[in-house]
Tab-separated table of C-alpha atoms in Angstrom:
chain	number	residue	atom	x	y	z
A	94	UNK	CA	-0.325	57.169	-10.241
A	95	UNK	CA	2.801	56.931	-12.338
A	96	UNK	CA	5.495	54.608	-11.008
A	97	UNK	CA	8.542	56.360	-9.613
A	98	UNK	CA	6.803	59.499	-8.384
A	99	UNK	CA	8.717	59.598	-5.145
A	100	UNK	CA	7.597	63.109	-4.159
A	101	UNK	CA	4.033	61.846	-3.716
A	102	UNK	CA	5.316	58.647	-2.128
A	103	UNK	CA	7.256	60.738	0.407
A	104	UNK	CA	4.132	62.791	1.168
A	105	UNK	CA	2.084	59.649	1.816
A	106	UNK	CA	4.885	58.249	3.976
A	107	UNK	CA	4.928	61.398	6.098
A	108	UNK	CA	1.137	61.388	6.453
A	109	UNK	CA	1.316	57.721	7.407
A	110	UNK	CA	3.287	58.842	10.472
A	111	UNK	CA	0.821	61.606	11.309
A	112	UNK	CA	-2.138	59.203	11.168
A	113	UNK	CA	-0.450	56.276	12.920
A	114	UNK	CA	-2.246	54.258	15.587
A	115	UNK	CA	-5.618	52.498	15.826
A	116	UNK	CA	-7.560	55.623	16.809
A	117	UNK	CA	-6.517	57.675	13.793
A	118	UNK	CA	-6.952	54.622	11.571
A	119	UNK	CA	-10.582	54.562	12.779
A	120	UNK	CA	-10.928	58.225	11.852
A	121	UNK	CA	-9.783	57.531	8.303
A	122	UNK	CA	-12.057	54.506	7.897
A	123	UNK	CA	-15.041	56.569	9.000
A	124	UNK	CA	-14.211	59.500	6.725
A	125	UNK	CA	-13.442	57.316	3.678
A	126	UNK	CA	-16.279	54.813	4.167
A	127	UNK	CA	-18.153	55.950	1.030
A	128	UNK	CA	-15.012	55.680	-1.099
A	129	UNK	CA	-13.142	52.551	-0.037
A	130	UNK	CA	-14.279	48.969	-0.609
A	131	UNK	CA	-15.436	46.567	2.096
A	132	UNK	CA	-12.186	44.601	2.335
A	133	UNK	CA	-10.230	47.843	2.744
A	134	UNK	CA	-12.612	48.868	5.540
A	135	UNK	CA	-12.483	45.537	7.392
A	136	UNK	CA	-12.236	45.778	11.213
A	137	UNK	CA	-8.593	44.671	11.116
A	138	UNK	CA	-6.202	47.532	11.817
A	139	UNK	CA	-4.563	49.059	8.754
A	140	UNK	CA	-2.021	51.810	8.310
A	141	UNK	CA	-2.899	55.196	6.846
A	142	UNK	CA	-0.711	54.310	3.856
A	143	UNK	CA	-2.847	51.218	3.182
A	144	UNK	CA	-6.000	53.338	3.252
A	145	UNK	CA	-4.575	56.139	1.101
A	146	UNK	CA	-3.105	53.879	-1.590
A	147	UNK	CA	-6.463	52.843	-3.184
A	148	UNK	CA	-7.320	56.532	-3.613
A	149	UNK	CA	-4.415	56.750	-6.075
A	150	UNK	CA	-5.801	53.990	-8.332
A	151	UNK	CA	-7.323	54.947	-11.664
A	152	UNK	CA	-10.695	53.516	-10.640
A	153	UNK	CA	-11.009	56.098	-7.849
A	154	UNK	CA	-8.459	58.720	-8.875
A	155	UNK	CA	-8.910	61.020	-5.880
A	156	UNK	CA	-5.167	61.320	-5.317
A	157	UNK	CA	-2.705	62.042	-8.115
A	158	UNK	CA	0.658	63.730	-8.431
A	159	UNK	CA	-1.119	67.032	-9.141
A	160	UNK	CA	-4.154	66.672	-6.860
A	161	UNK	CA	-3.948	65.888	-3.150
A	162	UNK	CA	-6.938	67.981	-2.105
A	163	UNK	CA	-8.718	65.074	-0.407
A	164	UNK	CA	-5.678	64.647	1.840
A	165	UNK	CA	-5.903	68.324	2.754
A	166	UNK	CA	-9.626	67.919	3.471
A	167	UNK	CA	-8.839	65.046	5.837
A	168	UNK	CA	-6.065	66.990	7.533
A	169	UNK	CA	-8.369	69.993	8.099
A	170	UNK	CA	-11.314	67.870	9.262
A	171	UNK	CA	-9.164	65.992	11.788
A	172	UNK	CA	-7.270	69.177	12.741
A	173	UNK	CA	-3.811	67.718	12.125
A	174	UNK	CA	-1.614	70.807	11.803
A	175	UNK	CA	1.546	68.970	10.772
A	176	UNK	CA	-0.347	67.211	7.973
A	177	UNK	CA	-1.778	70.514	6.708
A	178	UNK	CA	1.704	72.050	6.673
A	179	UNK	CA	3.271	69.100	4.858
A	180	UNK	CA	0.526	69.011	2.201
A	181	UNK	CA	0.896	72.763	1.686
A	182	UNK	CA	4.613	72.293	1.028
A	183	UNK	CA	3.880	69.530	-1.477
A	184	UNK	CA	1.384	71.681	-3.398
A	185	UNK	CA	3.792	74.634	-3.479
A	186	UNK	CA	6.618	72.501	-4.880
A	187	UNK	CA	4.535	70.642	-7.501
A	188	UNK	CA	4.627	71.966	-11.052
A	189	UNK	CA	1.340	71.870	-12.939
A	190	UNK	CA	-0.680	71.423	-9.765
A	191	UNK	CA	-4.361	71.415	-10.803
A	192	UNK	CA	-6.329	70.251	-7.773
A	193	UNK	CA	-9.426	72.302	-6.971
A	194	UNK	CA	-11.133	72.987	-3.663
A	195	UNK	CA	-14.350	71.061	-4.437
A	196	UNK	CA	-15.164	68.920	-1.388
A	197	UNK	CA	-14.683	65.188	-1.862
A	198	UNK	CA	-15.875	64.179	1.606
A	199	UNK	CA	-19.666	64.238	1.905
A	200	UNK	CA	-21.499	66.265	4.572
A	201	UNK	CA	-22.746	63.040	6.192
A	202	UNK	CA	-19.226	61.616	6.594
A	203	UNK	CA	-18.014	64.902	8.071
A	204	UNK	CA	-20.880	65.074	10.540
A	205	UNK	CA	-20.598	61.413	11.543
A	206	UNK	CA	-16.855	61.709	12.132
A	207	UNK	CA	-17.297	64.824	14.282
A	208	UNK	CA	-20.059	63.132	16.273
A	209	UNK	CA	-18.137	59.911	16.949
A	210	UNK	CA	-15.131	61.880	18.240
A	211	UNK	CA	-17.321	62.750	21.229
A	212	UNK	CA	-18.736	59.271	21.976
A	213	UNK	CA	-16.970	57.476	24.823
A	214	UNK	CA	-16.481	53.737	25.211
A	215	UNK	CA	-18.728	53.720	28.293
A	216	UNK	CA	-21.653	55.005	26.193
A	217	UNK	CA	-21.354	52.151	23.691
A	218	UNK	CA	-23.231	49.600	25.832
A	219	UNK	CA	-26.537	51.490	25.690
A	220	UNK	CA	-26.128	52.404	22.009
A	221	UNK	CA	-25.428	48.778	21.060
A	222	UNK	CA	-28.312	47.497	23.194
A	223	UNK	CA	-30.738	49.711	21.256
A	224	UNK	CA	-29.769	47.793	18.100
A	225	UNK	CA	-30.047	44.442	19.955
A	226	UNK	CA	-26.266	43.983	20.079
A	227	UNK	CA	-23.782	43.244	22.855
A	228	UNK	CA	-21.107	45.937	23.113
A	229	UNK	CA	-18.597	43.253	24.111
A	230	UNK	CA	-18.617	42.090	20.492
A	231	UNK	CA	-17.159	45.420	19.367
A	232	UNK	CA	-13.795	47.018	20.139
A	233	UNK	CA	-15.099	50.579	20.192
A	234	UNK	CA	-17.838	52.842	18.816
A	235	UNK	CA	-16.049	53.128	15.442
A	236	UNK	CA	-16.129	49.344	15.046
A	237	UNK	CA	-19.819	49.299	16.036
A	238	UNK	CA	-20.763	52.005	13.518
A	239	UNK	CA	-18.918	50.050	10.828
A	240	UNK	CA	-21.262	47.154	11.688
A	241	UNK	CA	-24.327	49.408	11.417
A	242	UNK	CA	-23.202	50.731	8.029
A	243	UNK	CA	-22.517	47.299	6.531
A	244	UNK	CA	-25.238	45.216	8.213
A	245	UNK	CA	-26.855	42.743	5.815
A	246	UNK	CA	-25.568	44.752	2.807
A	247	UNK	CA	-29.107	45.553	1.561
A	248	UNK	CA	-30.612	46.480	4.922
A	249	UNK	CA	-28.246	49.029	6.442
A	250	UNK	CA	-28.998	50.106	10.012
A	251	UNK	CA	-27.277	53.459	9.512
A	252	UNK	CA	-26.842	55.498	6.357
A	253	UNK	CA	-27.175	59.122	5.261
A	254	UNK	CA	-30.989	59.135	5.107
A	255	UNK	CA	-32.839	61.352	7.585
A	256	UNK	CA	-34.745	58.594	9.408
A	257	UNK	CA	-31.725	56.382	10.118
A	258	UNK	CA	-29.453	59.292	11.013
A	259	UNK	CA	-32.045	60.730	13.417
A	260	UNK	CA	-32.550	57.288	14.964
A	261	UNK	CA	-28.818	57.016	15.680
A	262	UNK	CA	-28.418	60.643	16.791
A	263	UNK	CA	-31.044	60.361	19.536
A	264	UNK	CA	-28.825	57.761	21.278
A	265	UNK	CA	-25.838	60.115	21.562
A	266	UNK	CA	-24.740	62.600	24.194
A	267	UNK	CA	-25.528	66.274	23.643
A	268	UNK	CA	-22.256	67.290	21.962
A	269	UNK	CA	-22.152	64.275	19.637
A	270	UNK	CA	-25.820	64.674	18.732
A	271	UNK	CA	-25.401	68.367	17.931
A	272	UNK	CA	-22.735	67.521	15.349
A	273	UNK	CA	-25.109	65.150	13.551
A	274	UNK	CA	-28.036	67.534	13.952
A	275	UNK	CA	-26.341	70.114	11.724
A	276	UNK	CA	-26.373	67.536	8.917
A	277	UNK	CA	-29.943	66.386	9.676
A	278	UNK	CA	-31.212	69.977	9.551
A	279	UNK	CA	-29.789	70.309	6.022
A	280	UNK	CA	-31.957	67.439	4.711
A	281	UNK	CA	-35.466	67.813	3.271
A	282	UNK	CA	-38.193	66.672	5.709
A	283	UNK	CA	-39.604	63.164	5.353
A	284	UNK	CA	-42.903	63.263	3.447
A	285	UNK	CA	-45.705	62.104	5.700
A	286	UNK	CA	-48.649	62.079	3.277
A	287	UNK	CA	-47.257	59.907	0.501
A	288	UNK	CA	-44.064	58.690	2.122
A	289	UNK	CA	-43.265	55.262	3.563
A	290	UNK	CA	-44.165	54.141	7.091
A	291	UNK	CA	-42.245	55.460	10.069
A	292	UNK	CA	-38.889	53.759	10.513
A	293	UNK	CA	-38.142	53.303	6.819
A	294	UNK	CA	-36.103	55.367	4.401
A	295	UNK	CA	-37.342	58.581	2.786
A	296	UNK	CA	-39.181	58.259	-0.519
A	297	UNK	CA	-36.202	59.617	-2.393
A	298	UNK	CA	-34.019	56.723	-1.268
A	299	UNK	CA	-36.204	53.736	-2.163
A	300	UNK	CA	-38.658	52.732	-4.908
A	301	UNK	CA	-42.314	53.559	-4.567
A	302	UNK	CA	-45.094	51.003	-4.558
A	303	UNK	CA	-47.166	50.547	-7.696
A	304	UNK	CA	-49.136	53.622	-8.656
A	305	UNK	CA	-47.140	55.918	-6.376
A	306	UNK	CA	-45.036	58.654	-7.978
A	307	UNK	CA	-41.472	58.875	-6.674
A	308	UNK	CA	-40.264	62.466	-6.876
A	309	UNK	CA	-36.513	62.898	-7.095
A	310	UNK	CA	-34.351	65.889	-7.927
A	311	UNK	CA	-31.655	65.376	-10.527
A	312	UNK	CA	-30.545	66.230	-14.042
A	313	UNK	CA	-32.098	64.886	-17.217
A	314	UNK	CA	-32.542	65.188	-20.967
A	315	UNK	CA	-31.961	68.457	-22.807
A	316	UNK	CA	-28.336	69.038	-21.868
A	317	UNK	CA	-25.157	67.345	-23.010
A	318	UNK	CA	-22.183	66.437	-20.847
A	319	UNK	CA	-18.720	66.659	-22.335
A	320	UNK	CA	-17.256	63.262	-23.206
A	321	UNK	CA	-14.764	63.691	-20.346
A	322	UNK	CA	-17.466	64.506	-17.772
A	323	UNK	CA	-19.697	61.700	-19.013
A	324	UNK	CA	-16.807	59.240	-18.754
A	325	UNK	CA	-16.009	60.368	-15.234
A	326	UNK	CA	-19.660	60.024	-14.217
A	327	UNK	CA	-19.871	56.457	-15.512
A	328	UNK	CA	-16.577	55.463	-13.864
A	329	UNK	CA	-17.582	56.919	-10.493
A	330	UNK	CA	-21.137	55.496	-10.480
A	331	UNK	CA	-19.717	52.118	-11.511
A	332	UNK	CA	-17.465	52.266	-8.475
A	333	UNK	CA	-20.484	52.743	-6.196
A	334	UNK	CA	-21.965	49.481	-7.416
A	335	UNK	CA	-18.653	47.686	-7.040
A	336	UNK	CA	-18.034	49.130	-3.589
A	337	UNK	CA	-21.471	48.024	-2.335
A	338	UNK	CA	-21.021	44.581	-3.908
A	339	UNK	CA	-24.382	44.709	-5.680
A	340	UNK	CA	-23.342	43.578	-9.140
A	341	UNK	CA	-26.091	40.965	-9.510
A	342	UNK	CA	-28.661	43.473	-8.265
A	343	UNK	CA	-27.511	45.854	-11.012
A	344	UNK	CA	-27.952	43.048	-13.548
A	345	UNK	CA	-31.553	42.589	-12.382
A	346	UNK	CA	-32.188	46.311	-12.869
A	347	UNK	CA	-30.684	46.652	-16.344
A	348	UNK	CA	-32.428	43.407	-17.306
A	349	UNK	CA	-35.199	45.861	-18.166
A	350	UNK	CA	-33.344	46.307	-21.477
A	351	UNK	CA	-32.230	42.698	-22.020
A	352	UNK	CA	-33.750	42.538	-25.507
A	353	UNK	CA	-31.208	45.184	-26.596
A	354	UNK	CA	-28.192	43.781	-24.737
A	355	UNK	CA	-25.617	41.081	-25.351
A	356	UNK	CA	-27.044	38.289	-23.160
A	357	UNK	CA	-23.725	36.498	-22.741
A	358	UNK	CA	-22.090	39.685	-21.435
A	359	UNK	CA	-25.057	40.440	-19.167
A	360	UNK	CA	-24.902	36.983	-17.582
A	361	UNK	CA	-21.147	36.593	-17.136
A	362	UNK	CA	-19.691	40.093	-16.665
A	363	UNK	CA	-19.066	41.178	-13.084
A	364	UNK	CA	-17.666	44.630	-13.860
A	365	UNK	CA	-20.340	47.349	-13.409
A	366	UNK	CA	-18.473	49.663	-15.779
A	367	UNK	CA	-18.716	47.072	-18.558
A	368	UNK	CA	-22.380	46.499	-17.737
A	369	UNK	CA	-23.025	50.210	-18.252
A	370	UNK	CA	-21.070	49.965	-21.503
A	371	UNK	CA	-23.694	47.435	-22.639
A	372	UNK	CA	-26.283	50.204	-22.164
A	373	UNK	CA	-24.174	52.732	-24.050
A	374	UNK	CA	-23.820	50.656	-27.242
A	375	UNK	CA	-27.570	50.713	-28.114
A	376	UNK	CA	-27.832	54.341	-26.947
A	377	UNK	CA	-29.733	53.694	-23.703
A	378	UNK	CA	-27.269	55.965	-21.893
A	379	UNK	CA	-24.860	58.554	-23.275
A	380	UNK	CA	-23.555	62.118	-22.784
A	381	UNK	CA	-26.957	63.545	-23.713
A	382	UNK	CA	-29.002	61.149	-21.563
A	383	UNK	CA	-27.883	59.882	-18.169
A	384	UNK	CA	-31.437	59.170	-16.978
A	385	UNK	CA	-31.082	55.397	-16.684
A	386	UNK	CA	-27.707	55.741	-14.977
A	387	UNK	CA	-29.307	57.743	-12.162
A	388	UNK	CA	-32.635	55.875	-12.138
A	389	UNK	CA	-30.707	52.660	-11.491
A	390	UNK	CA	-29.235	54.270	-8.351
A	391	UNK	CA	-32.756	55.116	-7.127
A	392	UNK	CA	-34.277	51.722	-7.916
A	393	UNK	CA	-31.240	49.919	-6.490
A	394	UNK	CA	-31.695	51.774	-3.195
A	395	UNK	CA	-28.089	52.965	-3.115
A	396	UNK	CA	-28.561	55.091	0.001
A	397	UNK	CA	-29.713	58.714	-0.019
A	398	UNK	CA	-30.209	60.038	-3.544
A	399	UNK	CA	-29.716	63.614	-2.347
A	400	UNK	CA	-26.318	62.630	-0.962
A	401	UNK	CA	-25.364	60.794	-4.156
A	402	UNK	CA	-26.348	63.746	-6.342
A	403	UNK	CA	-24.445	66.149	-4.106
A	404	UNK	CA	-21.406	63.929	-4.575
A	405	UNK	CA	-21.853	63.974	-8.362
A	406	UNK	CA	-21.992	67.757	-8.289
A	407	UNK	CA	-18.646	67.751	-6.473
A	408	UNK	CA	-17.110	65.495	-9.123
A	409	UNK	CA	-18.608	67.503	-11.975
A	410	UNK	CA	-19.085	71.168	-10.996
A	411	UNK	CA	-20.719	71.863	-14.381
A	412	UNK	CA	-23.278	69.059	-13.997
A	413	UNK	CA	-26.593	70.440	-15.369
A	414	UNK	CA	-29.288	71.850	-13.103
A	415	UNK	CA	-31.760	69.645	-11.265
A	416	UNK	CA	-35.486	69.430	-11.813
A	417	UNK	CA	-38.410	67.439	-10.390
A	418	UNK	CA	-39.320	64.254	-12.263
A	419	UNK	CA	-41.038	60.942	-11.587
A	420	UNK	CA	-39.463	57.527	-12.073
A	421	UNK	CA	-41.007	56.278	-15.352
A	422	UNK	CA	-43.757	53.655	-15.194
A	423	UNK	CA	-41.690	51.217	-17.237
A	424	UNK	CA	-39.654	50.558	-14.080
A	425	UNK	CA	-42.685	49.202	-12.162
A	426	UNK	CA	-41.882	45.526	-12.783
A	427	UNK	CA	-38.218	46.052	-11.884
A	428	UNK	CA	-39.204	47.729	-8.642
A	429	UNK	CA	-41.393	44.748	-7.761
A	430	UNK	CA	-38.477	42.414	-8.446
A	431	UNK	CA	-36.180	44.497	-6.240
A	432	UNK	CA	-38.699	44.457	-3.381
A	433	UNK	CA	-39.130	40.709	-3.880
A	434	UNK	CA	-35.367	40.122	-3.776
A	435	UNK	CA	-34.872	42.426	-0.806
A	436	UNK	CA	-37.326	40.426	1.361
A	437	UNK	CA	-36.259	36.982	0.132
A	438	UNK	CA	-34.425	35.018	2.820
A	439	UNK	CA	-31.690	32.435	2.254
A	440	UNK	CA	-33.929	29.457	3.058
A	441	UNK	CA	-36.680	30.790	0.790
A	442	UNK	CA	-34.150	31.301	-2.007
A	443	UNK	CA	-33.084	27.663	-1.731
A	444	UNK	CA	-36.701	26.438	-1.524
A	445	UNK	CA	-37.789	28.338	-4.654
A	446	UNK	CA	-34.751	27.074	-6.546
A	447	UNK	CA	-35.606	23.481	-5.683
A	448	UNK	CA	-39.329	23.849	-6.392
A	449	UNK	CA	-38.525	25.168	-9.880
A	450	UNK	CA	-35.692	22.653	-10.375
A	451	UNK	CA	-33.061	25.248	-11.170
A	452	UNK	CA	-29.863	23.797	-12.590
A	453	UNK	CA	-27.633	25.245	-9.873
A	454	UNK	CA	-27.899	26.864	-6.445
A	455	UNK	CA	-28.007	30.656	-7.021
A	456	UNK	CA	-25.253	32.544	-5.194
A	457	UNK	CA	-27.660	35.214	-3.940
A	458	UNK	CA	-31.255	36.391	-4.251
A	459	UNK	CA	-30.467	38.531	-7.283
A	460	UNK	CA	-28.945	35.617	-9.153
A	461	UNK	CA	-32.110	33.658	-8.355
A	462	UNK	CA	-34.189	36.388	-9.999
A	463	UNK	CA	-31.921	36.355	-13.061
A	464	UNK	CA	-32.359	32.586	-13.328
A	465	UNK	CA	-36.142	32.923	-12.975
A	466	UNK	CA	-36.173	35.518	-15.734
A	467	UNK	CA	-34.142	33.203	-17.932
A	468	UNK	CA	-36.840	30.560	-17.365
A	469	UNK	CA	-39.398	33.238	-18.393
A	470	UNK	CA	-41.145	32.920	-15.021
A	471	UNK	CA	-42.482	36.485	-15.235
A	472	UNK	CA	-42.884	36.712	-19.033
A	473	UNK	CA	-46.697	36.925	-19.103
A	474	UNK	CA	-49.667	37.133	-16.741
A	475	UNK	CA	-50.355	33.409	-16.854
A	476	UNK	CA	-46.804	32.416	-15.890
A	477	UNK	CA	-46.628	35.085	-13.216
A	478	UNK	CA	-49.927	33.882	-11.739
A	479	UNK	CA	-48.520	30.343	-11.648
A	480	UNK	CA	-45.437	31.594	-9.779
A	481	UNK	CA	-47.574	33.544	-7.292
A	482	UNK	CA	-49.613	30.397	-6.608
A	483	UNK	CA	-46.393	28.433	-6.050
A	484	UNK	CA	-45.316	30.975	-3.438
A	485	UNK	CA	-48.655	30.888	-1.638
A	486	UNK	CA	-48.837	27.094	-1.697
A	487	UNK	CA	-45.496	27.022	0.099
A	488	UNK	CA	-46.315	29.582	2.802
A	489	UNK	CA	-44.527	32.526	1.150
A	490	UNK	CA	-47.537	34.826	0.945
A	491	UNK	CA	-45.436	37.865	1.930
A	492	UNK	CA	-43.353	37.332	-1.209
A	493	UNK	CA	-46.386	36.659	-3.411
A	494	UNK	CA	-47.792	40.029	-2.293
A	495	UNK	CA	-44.894	41.805	-4.010
A	496	UNK	CA	-46.397	40.919	-7.396
A	497	UNK	CA	-50.084	41.540	-6.642
């Protein structure tokens, strides 16, 4: 947002008054959870202005001098009449206004917000107990849901997938549950013949085991995005990775193409946008082929793919049509590495590092995998077999099974 645009500043100041107080701050955090970063969503109370400001940054770009539609969406969703009136005045008085009515807030966030509005503090004890938590550790149901949606980073207890949403909905009172049920009914049913065991995510939201075909609906080769739409897609998807704090996990995934990438940049860069730029230079991704960009989201288990694709369609209304495809076989090894890293505990990470005499303690499981790849631990069958034996000899059979 250009400095000195006081008309927009005045609008945000007025909305800051409308959404003042801890309760309305909770509303905003819930609604904007998919957009804001973890530190911006911390349990500490923030003002509406503090939550709106990041939406003006170029990296997100959902609020600009000529587009305040997301603010209007929030005002309508929360039924704040004074906010709707004030935003309407701003739009009417803004020359060159070009915001469109495409929804920025996902159906899941809308449904979750509406549901939580009807959950009382007295109900929290039983809901928390179901997840083995003490309600005394949480200020209110909004704070507790924030915990569910950020738990363990890679093992969320609540997200937009059918199984986890249904699990949470069954704990709610009738009115709250009905609000979530509208969203659940819009999702495709969980596949029972080839899908994962009960209690896990749907097949579209996590990688399949070896030999299993993962069917996902999305766009692919044969159409060309405009340079502007392609750029917006890369910027927005990059923000997902940054927001979830999974930069090293992304490095493991795109390590599939390490022979074509600048190794120094791959190892040291912590900006997902620049990592995707590494893929663009050799032509792995581009306006005519966004396959890898989307496949990385699937393999990285970035929540519900259906939800992510719906969001992309809102960013880019002209995004090409979807079709059924399978994740290519060349991702099989990467999927095994992701499953290995996902189940690797902190103590096991340290133990493996010491057994293999790594030069430094890896900061997380994904950095451990990157270091193992650098040591060529998985480079051929013989070396992989040696690593599997090392795991079994040290009572890590469950991890060894990921590679067998």
